[in-house]
Amino acid sequence: MALKEYEFYNGVVLNQLIRKGKPIDIDIFPTSGNNSFMINKKVGLYIKYSNKKISPWRYTFTREHQEEMKIMTELLDNIYLTLVCERDGIVCIEYSELKHVLDEHYEDIEWISASRLKREQYSIKGSNGKLDFKIAHSDFPKKIFDILD
């Protein structure tokens, strides 16, 4: 069976979690998607990826993606969206931050983009707004482990 592209990008995120922190348990979140995980049954992690080589990286969110993340918030207290920016890095956004760029009124298709200049942090904007601050390259996996400690 051929490997799927999302398996590589999910692997990048999960590998960094395994190698940069304390021992953790990773479970697949019980939904139909391939991008959601639970860490130590405490933290929800939703992974999106872009295979575009350079900034800006753009991510499509269907209604189902947003509904899946909403379900995660009903079962877990801490939900994070991770955006894999090809080989550049991983952006880690808390669910509350996500709601500044994608509101609760789900369209059939919406988007988020991450961009950065060399040696700078990531700027995030989406269909419904933008973050007023930048996301540091080092926020992932630090944000996750801050919750797990």
CSV table of N, CA and C in Angstrom, one decimal:
chain,number,residue,atom,x,y,z
A,1,MET,N,0.8,-1.2,0.0
A,1,MET,CA,0.0,0.0,0.0
A,1,MET,C,0.9,1.2,0.0
A,2,ALA,N,0.6,2.2,-0.9
A,2,ALA,CA,1.4,3.4,-1.0
A,2,ALA,C,1.1,4.3,0.2
A,3,LEU,N,2.1,5.0,0.7
A,3,LEU,CA,2.0,6.0,1.8
A,3,LEU,C,1.2,7.2,1.3
A,4,LYS,N,0.5,7.8,2.1
A,4,LYS,CA,-0.3,9.0,1.8
A,4,LYS,C,0.5,10.2,2.3
A,5,GLU,N,0.3,11.3,1.5
A,5,GLU,CA,1.1,12.5,1.8
A,5,GLU,C,0.8,13.0,3.2
A,6,TYR,N,-0.4,13.0,3.7
A,6,TYR,CA,-0.7,13.5,5.0
A,6,TYR,C,0.1,12.7,6.1
A,7,GLU,N,0.4,11.4,5.8
A,7,GLU,CA,1.1,10.6,6.8
A,7,GLU,C,2.5,11.2,7.1
A,8,PHE,N,3.1,11.7,6.1
A,8,PHE,CA,4.5,12.3,6.2
A,8,PHE,C,4.4,13.6,7.1
A,9,TYR,N,3.4,14.4,6.8
A,9,TYR,CA,3.3,15.7,7.6
A,9,TYR,C,2.8,15.4,9.0
A,10,ASN,N,1.9,14.5,9.2
A,10,ASN,CA,1.5,14.2,10.5
A,10,ASN,C,2.7,13.6,11.3
A,11,GLY,N,3.5,12.8,10.6
A,11,GLY,CA,4.7,12.2,11.2
A,11,GLY,C,5.6,13.3,11.7
A,12,VAL,N,5.8,14.4,11.0
A,12,VAL,CA,6.7,15.4,11.4
A,12,VAL,C,6.2,16.0,12.7
A,13,VAL,N,5.0,16.3,12.8
A,13,VAL,CA,4.4,16.9,14.1
A,13,VAL,C,4.6,15.9,15.2
A,14,LEU,N,4.1,14.7,15.0
A,14,LEU,CA,4.2,13.7,16.1
A,14,LEU,C,5.6,13.4,16.5
A,15,ASN,N,6.5,13.3,15.5
A,15,ASN,CA,7.9,13.1,15.8
A,15,ASN,C,8.5,14.2,16.7
A,16,GLN,N,8.2,15.4,16.4
A,16,GLN,CA,8.7,16.5,17.3
A,16,GLN,C,8.1,16.4,18.7
A,17,LEU,N,6.9,16.0,18.8
A,17,LEU,CA,6.3,15.8,20.2
A,17,LEU,C,7.0,14.7,20.9
A,18,ILE,N,7.3,13.6,20.3
A,18,ILE,CA,8.0,12.5,20.9
A,18,ILE,C,9.4,12.8,21.3
A,19,ARG,N,10.1,13.5,20.5
A,19,ARG,CA,11.5,13.8,20.7
A,19,ARG,C,11.9,15.0,21.5
A,20,LYS,N,10.9,15.9,21.7
A,20,LYS,CA,11.3,17.1,22.4
A,20,LYS,C,10.6,17.3,23.8
A,21,GLY,N,10.1,16.2,24.3
A,21,GLY,CA,9.4,16.4,25.6
A,21,GLY,C,9.5,15.1,26.4
A,22,LYS,N,8.6,15.0,27.4
A,22,LYS,CA,8.5,13.9,28.2
A,22,LYS,C,7.8,12.8,27.5
A,23,PRO,N,7.8,11.6,28.0
A,23,PRO,CA,7.0,10.5,27.4
A,23,PRO,C,5.5,10.9,27.3
A,24,ILE,N,4.9,10.6,26.2
A,24,ILE,CA,3.5,10.9,26.0
A,24,ILE,C,2.8,9.8,25.4
A,25,ASP,N,1.5,9.8,25.5
A,25,ASP,CA,0.6,8.8,24.9
A,25,ASP,C,-0.1,9.6,23.7
A,26,ILE,N,-0.1,9.0,22.6
A,26,ILE,CA,-0.8,9.6,21.4
A,26,ILE,C,-1.9,8.7,21.0
A,27,ASP,N,-3.1,9.2,20.9
A,27,ASP,CA,-4.2,8.4,20.4
A,27,ASP,C,-4.8,9.2,19.2
A,28,ILE,N,-5.4,8.4,18.3
A,28,ILE,CA,-6.2,9.0,17.2
A,28,ILE,C,-7.5,9.5,17.8
A,29,PHE,N,-7.9,10.7,17.5
A,29,PHE,CA,-9.2,11.3,18.0
A,29,PHE,C,-10.3,10.5,17.2
A,30,PRO,N,-11.3,10.1,17.9
A,30,PRO,CA,-12.4,9.2,17.3
A,30,PRO,C,-13.3,10.0,16.4
A,31,THR,N,-12.8,10.5,15.3
A,31,THR,CA,-13.7,11.1,14.3
A,31,THR,C,-13.3,10.5,12.9
A,32,SER,N,-13.9,10.9,11.9
A,32,SER,CA,-13.6,10.3,10.6
A,32,SER,C,-12.4,10.9,9.9
A,33,GLY,N,-11.8,12.0,10.4
A,33,GLY,CA,-10.7,12.6,9.7
A,33,GLY,C,-9.3,11.9,10.1
A,34,ASN,N,-8.3,12.3,9.3
A,34,ASN,CA,-7.0,11.7,9.5
A,34,ASN,C,-6.0,12.6,10.2
A,35,ASN,N,-6.5,13.8,10.7
A,35,ASN,CA,-5.6,14.8,11.1
A,35,ASN,C,-5.8,15.1,12.6
A,36,SER,N,-6.6,14.4,13.4
A,36,SER,CA,-6.8,14.8,14.8
A,36,SER,C,-6.3,13.7,15.7
A,37,PHE,N,-5.7,14.2,16.8
A,37,PHE,CA,-5.0,13.3,17.8
A,37,PHE,C,-5.3,13.8,19.2
A,38,MET,N,-5.1,12.9,20.1
A,38,MET,CA,-5.2,13.3,21.5
A,38,MET,C,-3.9,13.0,22.2
A,39,ILE,N,-3.4,13.9,22.9
A,39,ILE,CA,-2.1,13.7,23.6
A,39,ILE,C,-2.4,13.6,25.1
A,40,ASN,N,-2.0,12.4,25.7
A,40,ASN,CA,-2.3,12.1,27.1
A,40,ASN,C,-3.7,12.3,27.5
A,41,LYS,N,-4.6,12.1,26.5
A,41,LYS,CA,-6.1,12.3,26.8
A,41,LYS,C,-6.5,13.6,27.4
A,42,LYS,N,-5.6,14.6,27.2
A,42,LYS,CA,-5.8,16.0,27.8
A,42,LYS,C,-5.8,17.0,26.7
A,43,VAL,N,-5.0,16.8,25.6
A,43,VAL,CA,-4.8,17.9,24.6
A,43,VAL,C,-5.2,17.3,23.3
A,44,GLY,N,-6.0,18.1,22.6
A,44,GLY,CA,-6.4,17.8,21.2
A,44,GLY,C,-5.5,18.5,20.2
A,45,LEU,N,-5.1,17.8,19.2
A,45,LEU,CA,-4.2,18.3,18.2
A,45,LEU,C,-4.7,18.1,16.8
A,46,TYR,N,-4.9,19.1,16.1
A,46,TYR,CA,-5.4,19.0,14.7
A,46,TYR,C,-4.3,19.5,13.8
A,47,ILE,N,-3.9,18.7,12.8
A,47,ILE,CA,-2.8,18.9,11.9
A,47,ILE,C,-3.3,19.3,10.5
A,48,LYS,N,-2.8,20.4,10.0
A,48,LYS,CA,-3.0,20.7,8.6
A,48,LYS,C,-1.6,20.9,8.0
A,49,TYR,N,-1.4,20.7,6.7
A,49,TYR,CA,-0.1,20.9,6.1
A,49,TYR,C,-0.2,21.6,4.8
A,50,SER,N,0.9,22.2,4.4
A,50,SER,CA,1.0,22.8,3.1
A,50,SER,C,2.4,22.3,2.5
A,51,ASN,N,2.3,21.9,1.3
A,51,ASN,CA,3.6,21.4,0.7
A,51,ASN,C,4.2,22.5,-0.2
A,52,LYS,N,3.7,23.7,-0.1
A,52,LYS,CA,4.2,24.8,-0.9
A,52,LYS,C,5.6,25.1,-0.3
A,53,LYS,N,6.6,25.4,-1.1
A,53,LYS,CA,8.0,25.6,-0.7
A,53,LYS,C,8.2,26.9,0.1
A,54,ILE,N,7.6,28.0,-0.3
A,54,ILE,CA,7.9,29.2,0.3
A,54,ILE,C,6.6,29.9,0.9
A,55,SER,N,6.8,30.9,1.7
A,55,SER,CA,5.8,31.7,2.3
A,55,SER,C,5.1,32.5,1.2
A,56,PRO,N,3.8,32.8,1.3
A,56,PRO,CA,2.8,32.3,2.4
A,56,PRO,C,2.3,30.9,2.1
A,57,TRP,N,2.0,30.2,3.2
A,57,TRP,CA,1.5,28.9,3.1
A,57,TRP,C,0.0,29.0,3.4
A,58,ARG,N,-0.8,28.4,2.6
A,58,ARG,CA,-2.3,28.5,2.7
A,58,ARG,C,-2.9,27.2,3.0
A,59,TYR,N,-3.9,27.2,3.8
A,59,TYR,CA,-4.6,26.0,4.3
A,59,TYR,C,-6.1,26.1,4.1
A,60,THR,N,-6.7,25.1,3.5
A,60,THR,CA,-8.1,25.1,3.3
A,60,THR,C,-8.8,24.4,4.4
A,61,PHE,N,-9.9,25.0,4.9
A,61,PHE,CA,-10.7,24.5,5.9
A,61,PHE,C,-12.2,24.3,5.4
A,62,THR,N,-12.6,23.0,5.3
A,62,THR,CA,-14.0,22.8,4.9
A,62,THR,C,-14.8,22.9,6.2
A,63,ARG,N,-16.1,22.9,6.0
A,63,ARG,CA,-17.0,22.9,7.1
A,63,ARG,C,-16.8,21.7,8.0
A,64,GLU,N,-16.5,20.5,7.5
A,64,GLU,CA,-16.2,19.3,8.2
A,64,GLU,C,-15.0,19.5,9.1
A,65,HIS,N,-13.9,20.1,8.6
A,65,HIS,CA,-12.7,20.3,9.4
A,65,HIS,C,-13.1,21.2,10.7
A,66,GLN,N,-13.8,22.2,10.5
A,66,GLN,CA,-14.2,23.1,11.6
A,66,GLN,C,-15.1,22.4,12.6
A,67,GLU,N,-16.0,21.6,12.0
A,67,GLU,CA,-16.9,20.9,12.9
A,67,GLU,C,-16.2,19.9,13.7
A,68,GLU,N,-15.2,19.2,13.1
A,68,GLU,CA,-14.4,18.3,13.9
A,68,GLU,C,-13.6,18.9,15.0
A,69,MET,N,-13.0,20.1,14.7
A,69,MET,CA,-12.3,20.8,15.8
A,69,MET,C,-13.3,21.2,16.9
A,70,LYS,N,-14.5,21.6,16.5
A,70,LYS,CA,-15.5,22.0,17.5
A,70,LYS,C,-15.9,20.8,18.4
A,71,ILE,N,-16.0,19.6,17.8
A,71,ILE,CA,-16.3,18.4,18.6
A,71,ILE,C,-15.1,18.2,19.6
A,72,MET,N,-13.9,18.4,19.1
A,72,MET,CA,-12.7,18.2,20.0
A,72,MET,C,-12.9,19.1,21.3
A,73,THR,N,-13.3,20.4,21.1
A,73,THR,CA,-13.4,21.3,22.2
A,73,THR,C,-14.5,20.9,23.2
A,74,GLU,N,-15.5,20.1,22.7
A,74,GLU,CA,-16.5,19.6,23.6
A,74,GLU,C,-16.0,18.4,24.5
A,75,LEU,N,-15.0,17.8,24.1
A,75,LEU,CA,-14.4,16.6,24.8
A,75,LEU,C,-13.1,16.9,25.6
A,76,LEU,N,-12.4,17.9,25.1
A,76,LEU,CA,-11.1,18.2,25.7
A,76,LEU,C,-11.0,19.7,26.0
A,77,ASP,N,-10.3,20.0,27.0
A,77,ASP,CA,-10.1,21.4,27.4
A,77,ASP,C,-9.2,22.2,26.5
A,78,ASN,N,-8.1,21.6,26.0
A,78,ASN,CA,-7.1,22.3,25.3
A,78,ASN,C,-6.9,21.7,23.9
A,79,ILE,N,-7.2,22.6,22.9
A,79,ILE,CA,-7.2,22.2,21.5
A,79,ILE,C,-6.2,23.1,20.8
A,80,TYR,N,-5.3,22.5,20.0
A,80,TYR,CA,-4.3,23.2,19.2
A,80,TYR,C,-4.4,22.8,17.7
A,81,LEU,N,-4.3,23.8,16.9
A,81,LEU,CA,-4.1,23.6,15.5
A,81,LEU,C,-2.6,23.8,15.2
A,82,THR,N,-2.1,22.8,14.5
A,82,THR,CA,-0.7,22.9,14.0
A,82,THR,C,-0.7,23.0,12.5
A,83,LEU,N,0.0,24.0,12.0
A,83,LEU,CA,0.1,24.2,10.6
A,83,LEU,C,1.5,23.9,10.2
A,84,VAL,N,1.7,22.8,9.4
A,84,VAL,CA,3.1,22.5,8.9
A,84,VAL,C,3.3,23.3,7.6
A,85,CYS,N,4.4,24.1,7.7
A,85,CYS,CA,4.7,25.0,6.6
A,85,CYS,C,5.9,24.3,5.8
A,86,GLU,N,5.5,23.3,5.1
A,86,GLU,CA,6.5,22.5,4.3
A,86,GLU,C,7.7,22.2,5.1
A,87,ARG,N,8.9,22.6,4.8
A,87,ARG,CA,10.1,22.3,5.6
A,87,ARG,C,10.5,23.5,6.4
A,88,ASP,N,9.7,24.6,6.4
A,88,ASP,CA,10.1,25.8,7.2
A,88,ASP,C,9.9,25.6,8.7
A,89,GLY,N,8.8,25.1,9.1
A,89,GLY,CA,8.5,24.9,10.5
A,89,GLY,C,7.0,24.6,10.7
A,90,ILE,N,6.6,24.6,12.0
A,90,ILE,CA,5.3,24.3,12.4
A,90,ILE,C,4.7,25.4,13.3
A,91,VAL,N,3.6,25.9,12.9
A,91,VAL,CA,2.9,26.9,13.6
A,91,VAL,C,1.9,26.3,14.6
A,92,CYS,N,1.9,26.7,15.8
A,92,CYS,CA,1.0,26.1,16.8
A,92,CYS,C,0.0,27.2,17.3
A,93,ILE,N,-1.3,27.0,17.1
A,93,ILE,CA,-2.3,28.0,17.4
A,93,ILE,C,-3.3,27.4,18.4
A,94,GLU,N,-3.6,28.1,19.5
A,94,GLU,CA,-4.6,27.6,20.4
A,94,GLU,C,-6.0,27.8,19.7
A,95,TYR,N,-6.9,27.0,20.1
A,95,TYR,CA,-8.3,27.1,19.5
A,95,TYR,C,-8.9,28.5,19.7
A,96,SER,N,-8.7,29.2,20.8
A,96,SER,CA,-9.2,30.5,21.0
A,96,SER,C,-8.5,31.5,20.0
A,97,GLU,N,-7.3,31.3,19.7
A,97,GLU,CA,-6.6,32.1,18.7
A,97,GLU,C,-7.2,31.9,17.3
A,98,LEU,N,-7.4,30.6,17.0
A,98,LEU,CA,-8.0,30.2,15.7
A,98,LEU,C,-9.3,30.9,15.5
A,99,LYS,N,-10.1,31.1,16.5
A,99,LYS,CA,-11.4,31.8,16.4
A,99,LYS,C,-11.3,33.2,16.0
A,100,HIS,N,-10.1,33.8,16.1
A,100,HIS,CA,-9.9,35.2,15.6
A,100,HIS,C,-9.8,35.2,14.1
A,101,VAL,N,-9.4,34.1,13.5
A,101,VAL,CA,-9.2,34.1,12.0
A,101,VAL,C,-10.3,33.3,11.3
A,102,LEU,N,-10.9,32.3,12.0
A,102,LEU,CA,-12.1,31.6,11.5
A,102,LEU,C,-13.1,31.6,12.6
A,103,ASP,N,-14.2,32.3,12.3
A,103,ASP,CA,-15.2,32.5,13.4
A,103,ASP,C,-16.1,31.3,13.4
A,104,GLU,N,-17.2,31.3,14.3
A,104,GLU,CA,-18.1,30.2,14.5
A,104,GLU,C,-19.1,30.1,13.4
A,105,HIS,N,-19.1,31.0,12.4
A,105,HIS,CA,-20.1,30.9,11.3
A,105,HIS,C,-19.3,30.2,10.1
A,106,TYR,N,-19.5,28.9,10.0
A,106,TYR,CA,-18.7,28.1,9.1
A,106,TYR,C,-19.3,28.2,7.7
A,107,GLU,N,-18.4,28.6,6.8
A,107,GLU,CA,-18.7,28.5,5.3
A,107,GLU,C,-18.3,27.1,4.8
A,108,ASP,N,-18.8,26.8,3.6
A,108,ASP,CA,-18.4,25.5,3.1
A,108,ASP,C,-16.9,25.4,2.9
A,109,ILE,N,-16.2,26.5,2.5
A,109,ILE,CA,-14.7,26.5,2.4
A,109,ILE,C,-14.2,27.8,2.9
A,110,GLU,N,-13.3,27.7,3.8
A,110,GLU,CA,-12.6,28.9,4.4
A,110,GLU,C,-11.1,28.6,4.3
A,111,TRP,N,-10.3,29.6,4.7
A,111,TRP,CA,-8.8,29.4,4.6
A,111,TRP,C,-8.1,30.1,5.7
A,112,ILE,N,-6.9,29.7,5.9
A,112,ILE,CA,-5.9,30.3,6.8
A,112,ILE,C,-4.6,30.4,6.1
A,113,SER,N,-3.9,31.5,6.3
A,113,SER,CA,-2.5,31.5,5.7
A,113,SER,C,-1.5,31.9,6.8
A,114,ALA,N,-0.4,31.3,6.7
A,114,ALA,CA,0.8,31.6,7.5
A,114,ALA,C,1.9,32.1,6.7
A,115,SER,N,2.5,33.2,7.1
A,115,SER,CA,3.6,33.8,6.3
A,115,SER,C,4.7,34.3,7.3
A,116,ARG,N,5.9,34.3,6.8
A,116,ARG,CA,7.0,34.9,7.5
A,116,ARG,C,8.1,35.2,6.6
A,117,LEU,N,8.8,36.3,7.0
A,117,LEU,CA,10.1,36.6,6.3
A,117,LEU,C,11.2,35.9,7.0
A,118,LYS,N,12.3,35.7,6.4
A,118,LYS,CA,13.5,35.0,6.9
A,118,LYS,C,13.8,35.6,8.3
A,119,ARG,N,14.0,34.7,9.3
A,119,ARG,CA,14.4,35.0,10.6
A,119,ARG,C,13.3,35.8,11.4
A,120,GLU,N,12.1,35.7,11.0
A,120,GLU,CA,11.0,36.4,11.7
A,120,GLU,C,10.0,35.3,12.1
A,121,GLN,N,9.0,35.8,12.9
A,121,GLN,CA,7.9,34.9,13.4
A,121,GLN,C,6.8,34.9,12.3
A,122,TYR,N,5.8,33.9,12.6
A,122,TYR,CA,4.7,33.7,11.6
A,122,TYR,C,3.6,34.7,11.9
A,123,SER,N,3.1,35.3,10.8
A,123,SER,CA,1.8,36.0,10.8
A,123,SER,C,0.7,35.1,10.3
A,124,ILE,N,-0.4,35.2,11.0
A,124,ILE,CA,-1.5,34.4,10.7
A,124,ILE,C,-2.8,35.2,10.3
A,125,LYS,N,-3.4,34.9,9.2
A,125,LYS,CA,-4.7,35.5,8.8
A,125,LYS,C,-5.6,34.5,8.2
A,126,GLY,N,-6.9,34.8,8.2
A,126,GLY,CA,-7.8,33.8,7.7
A,126,GLY,C,-9.0,34.5,7.1
A,127,SER,N,-10.0,33.7,6.7
A,127,SER,CA,-11.2,34.2,6.1
A,127,SER,C,-11.9,35.2,6.9
A,128,ASN,N,-11.8,35.2,8.2
A,128,ASN,CA,-12.6,36.1,9.1
A,128,ASN,C,-11.7,37.1,9.9
A,129,GLY,N,-10.4,37.2,9.6
A,129,GLY,CA,-9.6,38.1,10.4
A,129,GLY,C,-8.2,37.7,10.4
A,130,LYS,N,-7.4,38.4,11.3
A,130,LYS,CA,-6.0,38.1,11.5
A,130,LYS,C,-5.6,38.2,12.9
A,131,LEU,N,-4.5,37.6,13.3
A,131,LEU,CA,-4.0,37.7,14.6
A,131,LEU,C,-3.2,39.0,14.7
A,132,ASP,N,-3.4,39.7,15.8
A,132,ASP,CA,-2.7,40.9,16.1
A,132,ASP,C,-1.2,40.7,16.6
A,133,PHE,N,-0.8,39.5,16.7
A,133,PHE,CA,0.5,39.2,17.1
A,133,PHE,C,1.1,38.1,16.3
A,134,LYS,N,2.3,37.8,16.4
A,134,LYS,CA,3.0,36.8,15.6
A,134,LYS,C,3.2,35.5,16.5
A,135,ILE,N,3.3,34.4,15.8
A,135,ILE,CA,3.5,33.1,16.5
A,135,ILE,C,5.0,32.8,16.3
A,136,ALA,N,5.7,32.5,17.4
A,136,ALA,CA,7.1,32.1,17.4
A,136,ALA,C,7.3,30.7,16.8
A,137,HIS,N,8.4,30.5,16.2
A,137,HIS,CA,8.8,29.2,15.7
A,137,HIS,C,8.9,28.2,16.8
A,138,SER,N,9.3,28.7,18.0
A,138,SER,CA,9.5,27.8,19.1
A,138,SER,C,8.2,27.5,19.9
A,139,ASP,N,7.1,28.0,19.5
A,139,ASP,CA,5.8,27.7,20.3
A,139,ASP,C,5.4,26.3,20.2
A,140,PHE,N,5.9,25.6,19.1
A,140,PHE,CA,5.6,24.2,19.0
A,140,PHE,C,6.9,23.4,19.2
A,141,PRO,N,6.9,22.5,20.1
A,141,PRO,CA,5.8,21.9,20.9
A,141,PRO,C,5.7,22.5,22.3
A,142,LYS,N,6.3,23.6,22.6
A,142,LYS,CA,6.3,24.2,23.9
A,142,LYS,C,4.9,24.4,24.5
A,143,LYS,N,4.0,24.9,23.7
A,143,LYS,CA,2.6,25.2,24.1
A,143,LYS,C,2.0,23.9,24.6
A,144,ILE,N,2.2,22.8,23.9
A,144,ILE,CA,1.6,21.5,24.3
A,144,ILE,C,2.2,21.0,25.6
A,145,PHE,N,3.5,21.1,25.7
A,145,PHE,CA,4.1,20.6,27.0
A,145,PHE,C,3.8,21.4,28.2
A,146,ASP,N,3.6,22.7,28.0
A,146,ASP,CA,3.2,23.6,29.1
A,146,ASP,C,1.9,23.1,29.7
A,147,ILE,N,0.9,22.6,28.9
A,147,ILE,CA,-0.3,22.1,29.3
A,147,ILE,C,-0.2,20.7,30.0
A,148,LEU,N,0.7,19.9,29.5
A,148,LEU,CA,0.9,18.6,30.0
A,148,LEU,C,1.7,18.5,31.3
A,149,ASP,N,2.4,19.6,31.6
A,149,ASP,CA,3.2,19.6,32.9
A,149,ASP,C,2.3,19.7,34.1
